[in-house]
PDB file of C-alpha atoms in Angstrom:
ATOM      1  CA  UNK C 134    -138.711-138.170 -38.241  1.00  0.00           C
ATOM      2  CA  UNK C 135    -136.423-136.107 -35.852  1.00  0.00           C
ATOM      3  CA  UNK C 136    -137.890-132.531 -34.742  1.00  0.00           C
ATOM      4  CA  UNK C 137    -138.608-130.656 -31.734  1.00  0.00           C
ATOM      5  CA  UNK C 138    -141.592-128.989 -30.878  1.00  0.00           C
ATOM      6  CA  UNK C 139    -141.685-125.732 -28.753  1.00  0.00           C
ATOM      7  CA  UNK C 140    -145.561-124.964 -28.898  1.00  0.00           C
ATOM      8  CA  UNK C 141    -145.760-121.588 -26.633  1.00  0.00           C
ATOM      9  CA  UNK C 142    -144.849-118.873 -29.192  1.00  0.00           C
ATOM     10  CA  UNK C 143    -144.555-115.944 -26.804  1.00  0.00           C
ATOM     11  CA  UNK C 144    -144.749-116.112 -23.221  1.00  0.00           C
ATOM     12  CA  UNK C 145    -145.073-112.728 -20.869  1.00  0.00           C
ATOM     13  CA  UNK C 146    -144.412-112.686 -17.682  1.00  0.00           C
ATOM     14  CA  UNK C 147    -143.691-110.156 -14.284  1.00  0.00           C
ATOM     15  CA  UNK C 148    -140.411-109.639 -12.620  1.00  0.00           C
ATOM     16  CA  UNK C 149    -140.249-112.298  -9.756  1.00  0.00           C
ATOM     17  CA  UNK C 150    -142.298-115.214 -11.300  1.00  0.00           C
ATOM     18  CA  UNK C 151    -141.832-118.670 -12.100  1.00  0.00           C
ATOM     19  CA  UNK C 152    -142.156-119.591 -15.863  1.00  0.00           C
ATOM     20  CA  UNK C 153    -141.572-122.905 -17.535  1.00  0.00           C
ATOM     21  CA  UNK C 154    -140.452-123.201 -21.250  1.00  0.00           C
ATOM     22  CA  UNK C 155    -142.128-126.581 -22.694  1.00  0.00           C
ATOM     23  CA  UNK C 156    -140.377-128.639 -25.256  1.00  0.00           C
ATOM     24  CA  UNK C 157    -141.710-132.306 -27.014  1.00  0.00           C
ATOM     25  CA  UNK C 158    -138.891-134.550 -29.186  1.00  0.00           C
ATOM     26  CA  UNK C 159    -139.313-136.677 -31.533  1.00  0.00           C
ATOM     27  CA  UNK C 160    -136.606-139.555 -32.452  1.00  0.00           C
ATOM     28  CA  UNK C 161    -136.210-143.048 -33.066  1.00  0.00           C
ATOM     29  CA  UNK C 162    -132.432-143.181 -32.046  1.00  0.00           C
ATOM     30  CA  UNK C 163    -131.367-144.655 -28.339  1.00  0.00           C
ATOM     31  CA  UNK C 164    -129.160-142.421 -28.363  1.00  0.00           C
ATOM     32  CA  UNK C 165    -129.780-138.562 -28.756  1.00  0.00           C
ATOM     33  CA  UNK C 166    -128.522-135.237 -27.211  1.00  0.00           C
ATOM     34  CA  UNK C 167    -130.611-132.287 -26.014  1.00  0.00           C
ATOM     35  CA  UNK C 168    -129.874-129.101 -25.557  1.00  0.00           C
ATOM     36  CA  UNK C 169    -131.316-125.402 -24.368  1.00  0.00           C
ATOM     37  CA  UNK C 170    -130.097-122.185 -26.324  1.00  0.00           C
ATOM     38  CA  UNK C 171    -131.095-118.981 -25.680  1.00  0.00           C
ATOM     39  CA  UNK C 172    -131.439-115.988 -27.967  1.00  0.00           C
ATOM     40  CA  UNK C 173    -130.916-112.516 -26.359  1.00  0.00           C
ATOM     41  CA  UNK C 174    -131.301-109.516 -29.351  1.00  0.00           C
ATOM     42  CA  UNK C 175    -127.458-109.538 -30.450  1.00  0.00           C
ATOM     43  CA  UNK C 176    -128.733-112.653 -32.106  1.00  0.00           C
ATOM     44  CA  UNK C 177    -126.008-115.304 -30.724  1.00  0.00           C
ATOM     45  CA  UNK C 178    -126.957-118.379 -29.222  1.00  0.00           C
ATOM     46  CA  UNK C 179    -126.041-118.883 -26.145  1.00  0.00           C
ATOM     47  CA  UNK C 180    -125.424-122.422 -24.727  1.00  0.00           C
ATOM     48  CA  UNK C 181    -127.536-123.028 -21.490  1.00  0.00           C
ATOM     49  CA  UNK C 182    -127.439-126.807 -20.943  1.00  0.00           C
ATOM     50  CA  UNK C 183    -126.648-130.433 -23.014  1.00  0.00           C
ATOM     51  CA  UNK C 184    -128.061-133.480 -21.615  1.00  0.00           C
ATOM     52  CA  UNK C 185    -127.784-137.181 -23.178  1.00  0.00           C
ATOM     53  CA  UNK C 186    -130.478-139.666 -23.297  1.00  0.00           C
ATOM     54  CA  UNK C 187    -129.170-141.934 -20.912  1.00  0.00           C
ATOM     55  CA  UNK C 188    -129.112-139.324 -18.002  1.00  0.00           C
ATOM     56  CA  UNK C 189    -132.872-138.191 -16.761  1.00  0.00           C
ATOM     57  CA  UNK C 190    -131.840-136.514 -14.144  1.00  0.00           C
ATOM     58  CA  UNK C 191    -133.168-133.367 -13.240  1.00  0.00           C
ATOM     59  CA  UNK C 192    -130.316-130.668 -13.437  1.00  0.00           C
ATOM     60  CA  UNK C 193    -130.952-127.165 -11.750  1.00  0.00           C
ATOM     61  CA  UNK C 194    -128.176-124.116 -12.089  1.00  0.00           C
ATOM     62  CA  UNK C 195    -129.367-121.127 -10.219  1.00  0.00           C
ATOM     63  CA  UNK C 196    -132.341-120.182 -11.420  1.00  0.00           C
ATOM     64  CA  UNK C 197    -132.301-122.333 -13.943  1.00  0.00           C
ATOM     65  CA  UNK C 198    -133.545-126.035 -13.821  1.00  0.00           C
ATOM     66  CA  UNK C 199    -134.574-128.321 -16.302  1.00  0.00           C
ATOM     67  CA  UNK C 200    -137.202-131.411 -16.316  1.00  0.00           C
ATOM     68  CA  UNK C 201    -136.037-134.384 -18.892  1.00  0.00           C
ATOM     69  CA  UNK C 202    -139.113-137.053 -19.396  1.00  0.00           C
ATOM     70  CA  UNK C 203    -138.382-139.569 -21.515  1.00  0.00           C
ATOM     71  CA  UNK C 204    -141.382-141.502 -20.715  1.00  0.00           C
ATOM     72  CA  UNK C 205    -142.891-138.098 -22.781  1.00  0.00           C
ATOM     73  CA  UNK C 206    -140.144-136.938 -24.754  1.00  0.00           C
ATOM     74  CA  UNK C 207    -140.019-133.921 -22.669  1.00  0.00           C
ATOM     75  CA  UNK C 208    -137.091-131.696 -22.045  1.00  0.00           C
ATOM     76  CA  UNK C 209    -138.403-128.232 -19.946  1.00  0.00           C
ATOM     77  CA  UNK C 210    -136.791-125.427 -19.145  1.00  0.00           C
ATOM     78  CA  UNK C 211    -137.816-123.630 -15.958  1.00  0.00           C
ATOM     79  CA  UNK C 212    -136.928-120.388 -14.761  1.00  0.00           C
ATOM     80  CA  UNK C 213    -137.460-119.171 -10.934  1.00  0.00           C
ATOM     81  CA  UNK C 214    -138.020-116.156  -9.562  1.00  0.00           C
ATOM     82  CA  UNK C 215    -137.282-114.491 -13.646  1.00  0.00           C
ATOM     83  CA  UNK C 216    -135.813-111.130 -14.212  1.00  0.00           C
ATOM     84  CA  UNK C 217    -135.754-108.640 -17.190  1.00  0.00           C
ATOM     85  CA  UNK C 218    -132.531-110.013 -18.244  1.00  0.00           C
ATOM     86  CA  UNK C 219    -134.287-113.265 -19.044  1.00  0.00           C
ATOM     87  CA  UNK C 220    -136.158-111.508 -21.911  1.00  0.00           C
ATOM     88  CA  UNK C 221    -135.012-113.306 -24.892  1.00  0.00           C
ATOM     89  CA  UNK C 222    -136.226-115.922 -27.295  1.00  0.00           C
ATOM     90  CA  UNK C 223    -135.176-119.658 -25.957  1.00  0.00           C
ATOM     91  CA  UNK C 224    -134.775-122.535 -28.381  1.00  0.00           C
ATOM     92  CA  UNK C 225    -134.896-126.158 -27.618  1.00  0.00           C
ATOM     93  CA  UNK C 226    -132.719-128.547 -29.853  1.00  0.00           C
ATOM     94  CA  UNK C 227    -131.788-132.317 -30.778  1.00  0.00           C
ATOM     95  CA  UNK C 228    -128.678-133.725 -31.889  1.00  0.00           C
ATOM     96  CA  UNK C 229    -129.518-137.074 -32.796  1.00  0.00           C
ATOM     97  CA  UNK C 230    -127.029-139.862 -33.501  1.00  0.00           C
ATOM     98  CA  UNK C 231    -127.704-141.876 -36.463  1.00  0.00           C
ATOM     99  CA  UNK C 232    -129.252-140.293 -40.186  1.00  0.00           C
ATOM    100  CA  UNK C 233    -128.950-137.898 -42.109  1.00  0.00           C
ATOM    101  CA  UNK C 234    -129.285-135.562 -39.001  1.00  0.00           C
ATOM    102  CA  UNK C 235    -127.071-137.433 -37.449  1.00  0.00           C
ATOM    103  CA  UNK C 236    -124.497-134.531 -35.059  1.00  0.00           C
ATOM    104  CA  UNK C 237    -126.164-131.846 -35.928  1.00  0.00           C
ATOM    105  CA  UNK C 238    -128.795-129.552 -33.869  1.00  0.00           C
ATOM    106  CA  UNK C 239    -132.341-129.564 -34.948  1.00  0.00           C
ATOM    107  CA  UNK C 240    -134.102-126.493 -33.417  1.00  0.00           C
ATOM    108  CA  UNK C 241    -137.296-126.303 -32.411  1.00  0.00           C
ATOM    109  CA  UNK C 242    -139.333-122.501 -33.668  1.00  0.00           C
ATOM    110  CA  UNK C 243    -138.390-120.945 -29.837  1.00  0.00           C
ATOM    111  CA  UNK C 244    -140.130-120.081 -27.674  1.00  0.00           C
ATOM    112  CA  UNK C 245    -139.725-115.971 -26.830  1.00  0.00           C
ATOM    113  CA  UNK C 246    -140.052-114.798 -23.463  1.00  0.00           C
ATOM    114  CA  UNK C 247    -140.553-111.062 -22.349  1.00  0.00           C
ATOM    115  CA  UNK C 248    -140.360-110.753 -18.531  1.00  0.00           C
ATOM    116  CA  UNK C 249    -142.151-107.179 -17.454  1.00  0.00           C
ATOM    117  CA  UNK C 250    -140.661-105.219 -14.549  1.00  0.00           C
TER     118      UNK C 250
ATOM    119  CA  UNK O 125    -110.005-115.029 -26.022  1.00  0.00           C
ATOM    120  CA  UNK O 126    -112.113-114.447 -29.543  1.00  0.00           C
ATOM    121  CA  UNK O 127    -115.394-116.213 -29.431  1.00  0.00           C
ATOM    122  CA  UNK O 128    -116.734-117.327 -32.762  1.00  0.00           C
ATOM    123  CA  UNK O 129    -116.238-114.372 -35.356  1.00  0.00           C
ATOM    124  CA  UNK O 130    -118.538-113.847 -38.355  1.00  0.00           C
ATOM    125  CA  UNK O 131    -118.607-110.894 -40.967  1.00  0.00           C
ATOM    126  CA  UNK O 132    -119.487-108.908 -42.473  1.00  0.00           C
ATOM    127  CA  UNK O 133    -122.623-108.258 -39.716  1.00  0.00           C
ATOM    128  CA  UNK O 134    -124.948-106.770 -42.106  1.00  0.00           C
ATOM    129  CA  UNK O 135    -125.095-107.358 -45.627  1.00  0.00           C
ATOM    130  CA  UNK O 136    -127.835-106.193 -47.962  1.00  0.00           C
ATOM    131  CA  UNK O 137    -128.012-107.592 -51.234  1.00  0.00           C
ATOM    132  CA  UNK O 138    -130.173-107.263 -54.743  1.00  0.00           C
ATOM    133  CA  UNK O 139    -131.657-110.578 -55.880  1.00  0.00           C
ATOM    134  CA  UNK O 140    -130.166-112.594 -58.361  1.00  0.00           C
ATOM    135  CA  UNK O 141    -126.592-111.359 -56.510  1.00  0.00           C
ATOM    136  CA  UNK O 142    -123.722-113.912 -54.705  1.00  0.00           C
ATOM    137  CA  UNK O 143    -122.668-113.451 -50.932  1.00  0.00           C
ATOM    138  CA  UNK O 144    -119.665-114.692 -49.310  1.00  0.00           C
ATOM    139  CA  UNK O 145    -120.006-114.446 -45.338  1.00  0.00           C
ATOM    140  CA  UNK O 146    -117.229-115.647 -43.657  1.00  0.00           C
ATOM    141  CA  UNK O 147    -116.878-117.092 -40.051  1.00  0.00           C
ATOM    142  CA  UNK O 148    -113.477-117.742 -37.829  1.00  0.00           C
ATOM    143  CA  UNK O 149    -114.252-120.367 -35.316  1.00  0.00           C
ATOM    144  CA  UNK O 150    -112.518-120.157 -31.800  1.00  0.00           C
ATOM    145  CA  UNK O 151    -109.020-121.133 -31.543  1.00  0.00           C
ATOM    146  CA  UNK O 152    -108.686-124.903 -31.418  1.00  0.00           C
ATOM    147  CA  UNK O 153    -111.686-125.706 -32.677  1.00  0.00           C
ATOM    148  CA  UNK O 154    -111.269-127.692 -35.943  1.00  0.00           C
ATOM    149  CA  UNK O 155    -115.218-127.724 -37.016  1.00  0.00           C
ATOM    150  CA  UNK O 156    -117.470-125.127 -38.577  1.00  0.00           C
ATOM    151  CA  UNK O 157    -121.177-125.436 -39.277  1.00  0.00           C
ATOM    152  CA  UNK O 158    -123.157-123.225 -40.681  1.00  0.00           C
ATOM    153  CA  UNK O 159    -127.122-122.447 -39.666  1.00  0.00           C
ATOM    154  CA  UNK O 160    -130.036-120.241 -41.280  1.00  0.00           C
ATOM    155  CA  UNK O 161    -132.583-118.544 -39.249  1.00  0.00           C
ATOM    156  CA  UNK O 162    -135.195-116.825 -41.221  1.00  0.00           C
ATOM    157  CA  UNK O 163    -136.983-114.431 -38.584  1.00  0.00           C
ATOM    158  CA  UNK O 164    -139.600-116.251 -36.602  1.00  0.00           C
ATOM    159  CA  UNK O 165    -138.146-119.712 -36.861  1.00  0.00           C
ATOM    160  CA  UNK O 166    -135.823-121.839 -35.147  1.00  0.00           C
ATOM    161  CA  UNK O 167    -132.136-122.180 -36.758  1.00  0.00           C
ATOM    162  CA  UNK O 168    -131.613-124.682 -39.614  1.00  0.00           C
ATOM    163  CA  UNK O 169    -128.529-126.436 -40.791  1.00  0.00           C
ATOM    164  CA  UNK O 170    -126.937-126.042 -43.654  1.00  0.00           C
ATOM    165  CA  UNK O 171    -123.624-127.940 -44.174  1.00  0.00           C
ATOM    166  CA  UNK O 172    -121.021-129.374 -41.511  1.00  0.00           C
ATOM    167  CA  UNK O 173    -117.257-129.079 -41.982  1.00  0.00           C
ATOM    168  CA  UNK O 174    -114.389-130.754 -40.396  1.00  0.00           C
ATOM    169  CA  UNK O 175    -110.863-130.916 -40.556  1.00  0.00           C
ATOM    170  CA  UNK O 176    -111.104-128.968 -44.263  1.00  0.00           C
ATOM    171  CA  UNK O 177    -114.222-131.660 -45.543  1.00  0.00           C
ATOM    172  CA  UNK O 178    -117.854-131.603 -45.737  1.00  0.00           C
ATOM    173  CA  UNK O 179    -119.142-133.493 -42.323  1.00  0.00           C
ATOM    174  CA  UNK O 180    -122.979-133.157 -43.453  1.00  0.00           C
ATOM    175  CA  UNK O 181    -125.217-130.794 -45.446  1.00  0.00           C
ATOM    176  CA  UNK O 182    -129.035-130.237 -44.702  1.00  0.00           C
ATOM    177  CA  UNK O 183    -132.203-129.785 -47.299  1.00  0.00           C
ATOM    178  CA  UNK O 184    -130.969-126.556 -49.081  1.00  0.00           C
ATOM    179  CA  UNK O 185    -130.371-125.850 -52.874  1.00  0.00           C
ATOM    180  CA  UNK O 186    -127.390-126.333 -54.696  1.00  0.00           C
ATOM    181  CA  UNK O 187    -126.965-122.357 -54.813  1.00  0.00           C
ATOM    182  CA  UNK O 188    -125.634-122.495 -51.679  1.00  0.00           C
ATOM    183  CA  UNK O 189    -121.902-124.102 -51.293  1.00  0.00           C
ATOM    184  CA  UNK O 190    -119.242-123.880 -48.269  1.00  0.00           C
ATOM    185  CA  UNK O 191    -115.170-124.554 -47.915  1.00  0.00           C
ATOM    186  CA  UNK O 192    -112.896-124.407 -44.823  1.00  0.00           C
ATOM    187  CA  UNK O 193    -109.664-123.229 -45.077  1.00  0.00           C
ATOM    188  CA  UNK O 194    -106.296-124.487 -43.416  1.00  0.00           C
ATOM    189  CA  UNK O 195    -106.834-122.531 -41.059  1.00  0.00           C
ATOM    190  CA  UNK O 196    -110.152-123.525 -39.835  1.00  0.00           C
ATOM    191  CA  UNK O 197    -111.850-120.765 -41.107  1.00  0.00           C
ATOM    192  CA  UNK O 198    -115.222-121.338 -43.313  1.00  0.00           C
ATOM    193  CA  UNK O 199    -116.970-119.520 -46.239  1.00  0.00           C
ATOM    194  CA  UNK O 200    -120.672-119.245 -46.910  1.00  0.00           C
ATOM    195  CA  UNK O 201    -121.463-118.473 -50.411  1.00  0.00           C
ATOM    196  CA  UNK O 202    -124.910-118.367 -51.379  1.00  0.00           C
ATOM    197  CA  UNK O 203    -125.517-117.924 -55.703  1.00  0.00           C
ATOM    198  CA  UNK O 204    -128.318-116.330 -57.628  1.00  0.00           C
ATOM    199  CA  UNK O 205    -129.977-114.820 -53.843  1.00  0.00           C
ATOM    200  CA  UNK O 206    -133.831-114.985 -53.712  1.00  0.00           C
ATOM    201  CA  UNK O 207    -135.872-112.733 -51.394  1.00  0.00           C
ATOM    202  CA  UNK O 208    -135.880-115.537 -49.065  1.00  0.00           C
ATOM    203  CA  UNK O 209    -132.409-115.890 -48.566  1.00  0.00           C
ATOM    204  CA  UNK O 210    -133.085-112.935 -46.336  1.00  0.00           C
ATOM    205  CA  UNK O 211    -132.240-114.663 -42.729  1.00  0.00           C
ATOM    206  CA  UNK O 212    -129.665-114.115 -40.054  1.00  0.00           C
ATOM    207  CA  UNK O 213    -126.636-116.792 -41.272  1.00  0.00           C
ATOM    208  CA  UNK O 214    -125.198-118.225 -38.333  1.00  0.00           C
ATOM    209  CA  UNK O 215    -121.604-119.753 -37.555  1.00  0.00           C
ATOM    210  CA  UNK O 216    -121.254-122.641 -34.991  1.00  0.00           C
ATOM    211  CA  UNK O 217    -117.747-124.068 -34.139  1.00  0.00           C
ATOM    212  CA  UNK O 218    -116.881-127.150 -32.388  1.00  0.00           C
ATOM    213  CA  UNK O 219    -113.642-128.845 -31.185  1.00  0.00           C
ATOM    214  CA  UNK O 220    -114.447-131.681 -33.184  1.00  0.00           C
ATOM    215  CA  UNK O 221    -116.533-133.683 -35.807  1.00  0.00           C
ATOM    216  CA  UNK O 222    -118.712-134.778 -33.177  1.00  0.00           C
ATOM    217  CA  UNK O 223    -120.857-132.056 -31.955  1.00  0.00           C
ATOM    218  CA  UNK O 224    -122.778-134.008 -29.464  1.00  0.00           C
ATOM    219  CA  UNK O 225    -119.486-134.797 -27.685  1.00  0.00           C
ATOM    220  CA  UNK O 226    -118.219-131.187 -27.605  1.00  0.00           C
ATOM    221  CA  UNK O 227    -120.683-128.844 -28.182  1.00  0.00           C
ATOM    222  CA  UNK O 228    -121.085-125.994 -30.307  1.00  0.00           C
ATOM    223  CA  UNK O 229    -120.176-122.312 -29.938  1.00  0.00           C
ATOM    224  CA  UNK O 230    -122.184-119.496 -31.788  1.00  0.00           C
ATOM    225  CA  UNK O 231    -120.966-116.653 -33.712  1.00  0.00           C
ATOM    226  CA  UNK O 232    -123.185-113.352 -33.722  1.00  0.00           C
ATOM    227  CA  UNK O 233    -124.368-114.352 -37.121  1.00  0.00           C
ATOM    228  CA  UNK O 234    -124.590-112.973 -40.473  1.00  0.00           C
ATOM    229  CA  UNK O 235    -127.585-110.637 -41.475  1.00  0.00           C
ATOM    230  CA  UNK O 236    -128.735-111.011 -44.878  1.00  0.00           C
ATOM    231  CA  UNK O 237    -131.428-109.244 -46.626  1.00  0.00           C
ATOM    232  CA  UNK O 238    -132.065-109.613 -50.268  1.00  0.00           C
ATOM    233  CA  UNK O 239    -133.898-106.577 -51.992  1.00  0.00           C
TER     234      UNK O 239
END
């Protein structure tokens, strides 16, 4: 089975603190993508990062950095010193490469953040 | 340049009704897929198209079909709406077939709500 788990429903946090977004995979393909979207209130998704299964490395942008495990099929999201324009609701998602699935995104339920000033 | 366009925004229909909702995908790109998010959940796909043909179609109900046009475009129609067709309809466009190669680019989405 392919799917994405994002297990923290709601996370609140105050201006100025560190908060980590957790996401597990699931997939039998070698090869898979994995990406971050997040969700402000307008309702688009907006693209934050893509990473391939052959590249762990960790990537950071900004505030932004992101942990990718394969060794736990873990892809998180951390943000760093967060601000009220962070409030939104972040999904994690798969595109895996072979079945039925196969180029598309599978989303994970999101994970929705609300930072406090 | 236009992003991903969809319309109308907000749509309120009775059940048992049809909905087009239509979606314009950014110059160039020559892929449109097509996502449901019923409130509280993650997006789900619903049906892939490329280059004027179906690409893929996820686990929905025949009541729901899609074309592209010539022009890239794409058309959502949904048949005989149920109360939980209610969801925010969302329009992805990519450069090509392959999304994991190039991406994909959201539209504001689509809301439905079926009364």
């Amino acid at each position: 089975a392919q799917k994405v788990t994002q297990a923290q429903t709601e996370i609140s946090v105050v201006e100025k603190e560190d908060v980590t977004l957790d996401c597990v995979y699931e997939t039998r393909d070698t090869t898979y993508y994995l990406f971050w979207y997040k969700q402000p209130p307008s309702g688009e998704l907006v693209f934050l990062i893509r990473r391939n299964s052959f590249d762990e490395q960790n990537e950071i942008s900004g505030r932004y950095s992101w942990n990718f495990q394969k060794s736990t099929s873990s892809f998180n999201f951390t943000i760093t010193a967060s601000q009220v324009v962070d409030s939104a609701v972040y999904f994690c998602a798969l595109i895996p490469t072979r079945g039925g699935s196969q180029g598309n995104l599978i989303f994970g339920k999101g994970t929705k953040l609300s930072v406090k000033p | 340049d236009a992003g991903v366009t969809q319309s109308p925004t907000h749509l309120i229909k009775t059940r048992g009704q049809h909905v087009t909702l239509r979606c314009s995908p950014i110059s160039g790109h020559k892929s449109v897929s097509w996502y449901q998010q019923v409130l509280g959940q993650g997006p789900q796909f619903i049906f892939q198209y490329y280059e004027k043909e179906e690409r893929g179609r996820g686990n929905f109900p025949d009541r729901f079909s899609a074309r592209q046009f010539p022009n890239y475009s794409s058309e959502l129609n949904v048949n005989a709406l149920l109360l939980g067709d209610s969801a925010l309809y969302l329009c992805a466009s990519s450069l090509g077939g392959r999304g994991e190669n190039y991406g994909y680019t959201f539209g504001s989405g689509t809301r439905l709500t079926v009364v």
